Tab-separated table of C-alpha atoms in Angstrom:
chain	number	residue	atom	x	y	z
A	123	MET	CA	94.800	139.201	146.337
A	124	LYS	CA	93.350	141.902	144.069
A	125	ASN	CA	96.253	144.216	144.893
A	126	LYS	CA	98.679	141.431	144.032
A	127	HIS	CA	97.126	140.957	140.585
A	128	VAL	CA	97.200	144.673	139.821
A	129	SER	CA	100.834	144.870	140.934
A	130	ILE	CA	101.760	141.944	138.680
A	131	LEU	CA	100.068	143.615	135.723
A	132	ILE	CA	101.972	146.835	136.326
A	133	ILE	CA	105.314	145.095	136.699
A	134	LEU	CA	104.872	143.212	133.429
A	135	PHE	CA	104.540	146.483	131.579
A	136	LEU	CA	107.438	148.054	133.437
A	137	LEU	CA	109.508	145.136	132.217
A	138	MET	CA	108.244	145.579	128.696
A	139	ILE	CA	109.108	149.266	128.514
A	140	SER	CA	112.549	148.512	129.964
A	141	GLY	CA	113.011	145.893	127.288
A	142	PHE	CA	112.249	148.311	124.508
A	143	SER	CA	114.895	150.678	125.876
A	144	GLN	CA	117.449	147.908	125.312
A	145	GLU	CA	116.164	146.959	121.879
A	146	LYS	CA	116.837	150.506	120.665
A	147	LYS	CA	113.629	150.530	118.662
A	148	THR	CA	114.815	147.748	116.335
A	149	GLU	CA	111.247	146.438	116.268
A	150	GLY	CA	109.890	149.792	115.121
A	151	ALA	CA	108.123	150.715	118.378
A	152	SER	CA	109.134	153.956	120.047
A	153	GLU	CA	109.125	154.710	123.762
A	154	LYS	CA	106.086	156.877	123.107
A	155	ASP	CA	104.305	153.876	121.572
A	156	ILE	CA	105.063	151.745	124.600
A	157	ALA	CA	103.896	154.410	127.044
A	158	ARG	CA	100.620	154.698	125.125
A	159	ILE	CA	100.126	150.910	125.176
A	160	MET	CA	100.851	150.727	128.894
A	161	LYS	CA	98.352	153.407	129.807
A	162	THR	CA	95.681	151.903	127.532
A	163	VAL	CA	96.029	148.456	129.068
A	164	PHE	CA	96.049	149.863	132.615
A	165	PHE	CA	92.889	151.834	131.840
A	166	HIS	CA	91.046	148.684	130.764
A	167	HIS	CA	92.208	146.553	133.719
A	168	TYR	CA	91.675	148.700	136.797
A	169	ASN	CA	90.319	152.011	138.064
A	170	LYS	CA	92.661	154.783	139.110
A	171	GLU	CA	91.297	154.414	142.626
A	172	GLU	CA	92.965	150.990	142.808
A	173	MET	CA	96.411	152.558	142.359
A	174	ASN	CA	96.966	152.936	146.095
A	175	ASP	CA	100.195	153.249	148.062
A	176	ASP	CA	100.350	149.529	148.818
A	177	ILE	CA	100.169	148.590	145.146
A	178	ILE	CA	102.742	151.218	144.211
A	179	LYS	CA	105.254	150.115	146.843
A	180	GLN	CA	104.734	146.422	146.086
A	181	THR	CA	105.242	147.087	142.384
A	182	MET	CA	108.521	148.901	142.950
A	183	HIS	CA	109.660	146.162	145.346
A	184	ASN	CA	108.822	143.467	142.795
A	185	PHE	CA	110.719	145.271	140.056
A	186	LEU	CA	113.843	145.725	142.182
A	187	ALA	CA	113.895	142.572	144.298
A	188	LYS	CA	112.047	139.945	142.295
A	189	GLU	CA	112.632	140.788	138.637
A	190	LEU	CA	116.044	142.464	138.530
A	191	ASP	CA	118.057	141.427	141.579
A	192	TYR	CA	116.105	138.370	142.712
A	193	GLN	CA	119.174	136.886	144.462
A	194	ARG	CA	119.813	140.074	146.478
A	195	LEU	CA	123.424	140.189	145.284
A	196	PHE	CA	123.993	143.308	143.174
A	197	PHE	CA	121.896	146.229	144.387
A	198	LEU	CA	122.916	147.526	147.807
A	199	LYS	CA	120.381	148.141	150.541
A	200	SER	CA	120.921	151.863	150.003
A	201	ASP	CA	120.023	151.434	146.302
A	202	TYR	CA	116.881	149.543	147.216
A	203	ASP	CA	115.861	152.082	149.864
A	204	ARG	CA	116.550	155.012	147.528
A	205	TRP	CA	114.273	153.658	144.828
A	206	MET	CA	111.592	152.514	147.246
A	207	GLU	CA	111.407	156.113	148.491
A	208	LYS	CA	110.673	157.091	144.884
A	209	SER	CA	107.854	154.565	144.418
A	210	ASP	CA	105.429	157.394	143.753
A	211	LEU	CA	107.125	157.844	140.355
A	212	ILE	CA	105.017	154.923	139.147
A	213	ALA	CA	101.795	156.706	140.044
A	214	LYS	CA	103.040	159.965	138.504
A	215	ALA	CA	103.935	158.163	135.288
A	216	TYR	CA	100.505	156.603	135.071
A	217	GLY	CA	98.837	159.919	135.801
A	218	ALA	CA	100.760	161.773	133.087
A	219	PRO	CA	99.191	162.356	129.652
A	220	ILE	CA	99.429	159.473	127.189
A	221	GLY	CA	102.648	159.753	125.212
A	222	ASN	CA	104.543	161.612	127.938
A	223	VAL	CA	107.516	159.236	127.873
A	224	GLY	CA	109.650	161.345	130.196
A	225	GLU	CA	107.673	160.172	133.228
A	226	TRP	CA	108.902	156.601	132.624
A	227	LYS	CA	112.607	157.422	132.409
A	228	PHE	CA	113.183	156.206	135.958
A	229	ILE	CA	112.613	152.624	134.773
A	230	PHE	CA	115.485	152.920	132.299
A	231	GLN	CA	117.674	154.483	134.994
A	232	ILE	CA	117.027	151.620	137.425
A	233	HIS	CA	117.859	149.072	134.759
A	234	LYS	CA	121.023	150.936	133.778
A	235	GLU	CA	122.208	150.994	137.407
A	236	PHE	CA	121.566	147.278	137.780
A	237	GLU	CA	123.322	146.403	134.535
A	238	ALA	CA	126.429	148.407	135.491
A	239	ARG	CA	126.593	146.821	138.958
A	240	TYR	CA	125.992	143.345	137.554
A	241	LYS	CA	128.719	143.623	134.919
A	242	ALA	CA	131.328	145.020	137.307
A	243	GLN	CA	130.720	142.486	140.043
A	244	SER	CA	130.467	139.552	137.646
A	245	GLU	CA	133.863	140.446	136.200
A	246	ALA	CA	135.309	140.653	139.716
A	247	THR	CA	133.804	137.258	140.549
A	248	LEU	CA	135.442	135.660	137.518
A	249	GLN	CA	138.785	137.117	138.567
A	250	TYR	CA	138.241	135.666	142.029
A	251	LEU	CA	137.410	132.282	140.516
A	252	ASN	CA	140.725	132.303	138.666
A	253	LYS	CA	142.653	132.928	141.896
A	254	ILE	CA	141.171	130.470	144.393
A	255	GLU	CA	143.155	127.294	145.043
A	256	SER	CA	140.904	125.380	147.439
A	257	ILE	CA	137.353	125.387	148.851
A	258	ASP	CA	135.261	124.265	151.792
A	259	GLN	CA	133.062	121.468	150.421
A	260	SER	CA	130.630	121.625	153.353
A	261	LEU	CA	129.059	124.969	152.367
A	262	THR	CA	125.273	125.306	152.195
A	263	LEU	CA	123.090	128.084	150.820
A	264	TRP	CA	120.886	130.453	152.785
A	265	GLU	CA	117.433	129.008	153.261
A	266	ASP	CA	115.626	132.191	152.303
A	267	GLU	CA	117.306	134.890	150.204
A	268	GLU	CA	114.467	137.317	150.817
A	269	LYS	CA	115.087	137.211	154.565
A	270	ARG	CA	118.796	137.787	153.933
A	271	GLY	CA	118.003	141.117	152.288
A	272	PHE	CA	120.353	143.278	150.224
A	273	PRO	CA	124.048	143.750	151.044
A	274	ASN	CA	125.035	146.935	152.843
A	275	THR	CA	128.327	147.475	150.993
A	276	ILE	CA	130.082	146.466	147.778
A	277	GLU	CA	132.481	144.424	149.900
A	278	GLU	CA	129.617	142.512	151.483
A	279	SER	CA	128.095	141.956	148.057
A	280	MET	CA	131.379	140.536	146.785
A	281	ASP	CA	131.622	138.273	149.833
A	282	TRP	CA	128.230	136.818	149.006
A	283	LEU	CA	129.104	136.411	145.330
A	284	ASN	CA	132.358	134.686	146.240
A	285	PHE	CA	130.421	132.419	148.585
A	286	TYR	CA	128.339	131.307	145.618
A	287	VAL	CA	131.542	130.518	143.723
A	288	HIS	CA	132.674	128.232	146.559
A	289	TYR	CA	129.239	126.668	146.901
A	290	ASN	CA	128.959	125.892	143.179
A	291	LEU	CA	132.438	124.396	143.082
A	292	ALA	CA	131.604	122.227	146.096
A	293	TYR	CA	128.387	121.068	144.428
A	294	MET	CA	130.200	120.121	141.217
A	295	MET	CA	132.848	118.193	143.112
A	296	GLN	CA	130.409	116.378	145.389
A	297	LYS	CA	127.461	115.712	143.086
A	298	LYS	CA	129.112	115.575	139.677
A	299	LYS	CA	132.436	114.148	140.828
A	300	TYR	CA	134.584	116.778	139.101
A	301	THR	CA	138.102	117.399	140.273
A	302	PHE	CA	138.767	120.882	141.663
A	303	LEU	CA	140.390	122.034	138.411
A	304	GLU	CA	137.617	120.518	136.299
A	305	ALA	CA	135.011	122.238	138.446
A	306	LYS	CA	136.793	125.586	138.129
A	307	ALA	CA	136.949	125.311	134.343
A	308	LYS	CA	133.315	124.235	134.096
A	309	LEU	CA	132.066	126.956	136.435
A	310	LYS	CA	134.035	129.627	134.584
A	311	GLU	CA	132.446	128.520	131.322
A	312	GLU	CA	128.984	128.454	132.871
A	313	ARG	CA	129.396	131.857	134.508
A	314	LYS	CA	130.324	133.512	131.220
A	315	ARG	CA	127.387	131.902	129.461
A	316	ASN	CA	124.910	132.577	132.257
A	317	ASP	CA	126.038	136.188	132.706
A	318	ALA	CA	125.276	136.859	129.046
A	319	LYS	CA	121.871	135.194	129.386
A	320	ARG	CA	121.098	137.062	132.608
A	321	LEU	CA	121.821	140.443	131.067
A	322	LYS	CA	119.682	139.550	128.071
A	323	LYS	CA	116.887	138.474	130.402
A	324	THR	CA	117.013	141.746	132.308
A	325	SER	CA	116.417	143.558	129.035
A	326	PHE	CA	112.976	141.887	129.208
A	327	ASP	CA	112.739	141.181	125.514
A	328	VAL	CA	110.985	137.956	126.481
A	329	VAL	CA	107.971	139.755	127.969
């Protein structure tokens, strides 16, 4: 339980520093300021001895699979594995001198990769939504997305995203009694709005 709390604390500050990278210092705080704040807070909340491998790996997992791509739809398994192998970057960043912002650059890189993948695949999903002419109204979602894991290929990722399109259309038609065309128009509107909100959320300006 203690490890879980420490991991949560770390991830909150990873989110915050990622958010400031998106805000482009409009609030007057530099990356150096954020790095200094992070290290100060860490210092007052736990000993360096508590920064063990389990905490480090859980923190990286949480950042990738619970904060950024919590639906397991955009990062590939190879992306996830590649960054999990670099989990020790978190420990190195914490161990670096206060103000050494360069050690935290990997957080910005992860976020940039996610944002690019999210935008590209969301645009492809909207194009798919425009093309479909019928759906299977009996579709159901996976019971546990975490057990499903990350897709192995872009094609598999798109298959899962397209499945969600069909599922949402079926839900609108069954539960809200929309016609197929009404459901398509409504879902297209919602996807555009939600995509914008999702990208804003992943900038972590709410943390």
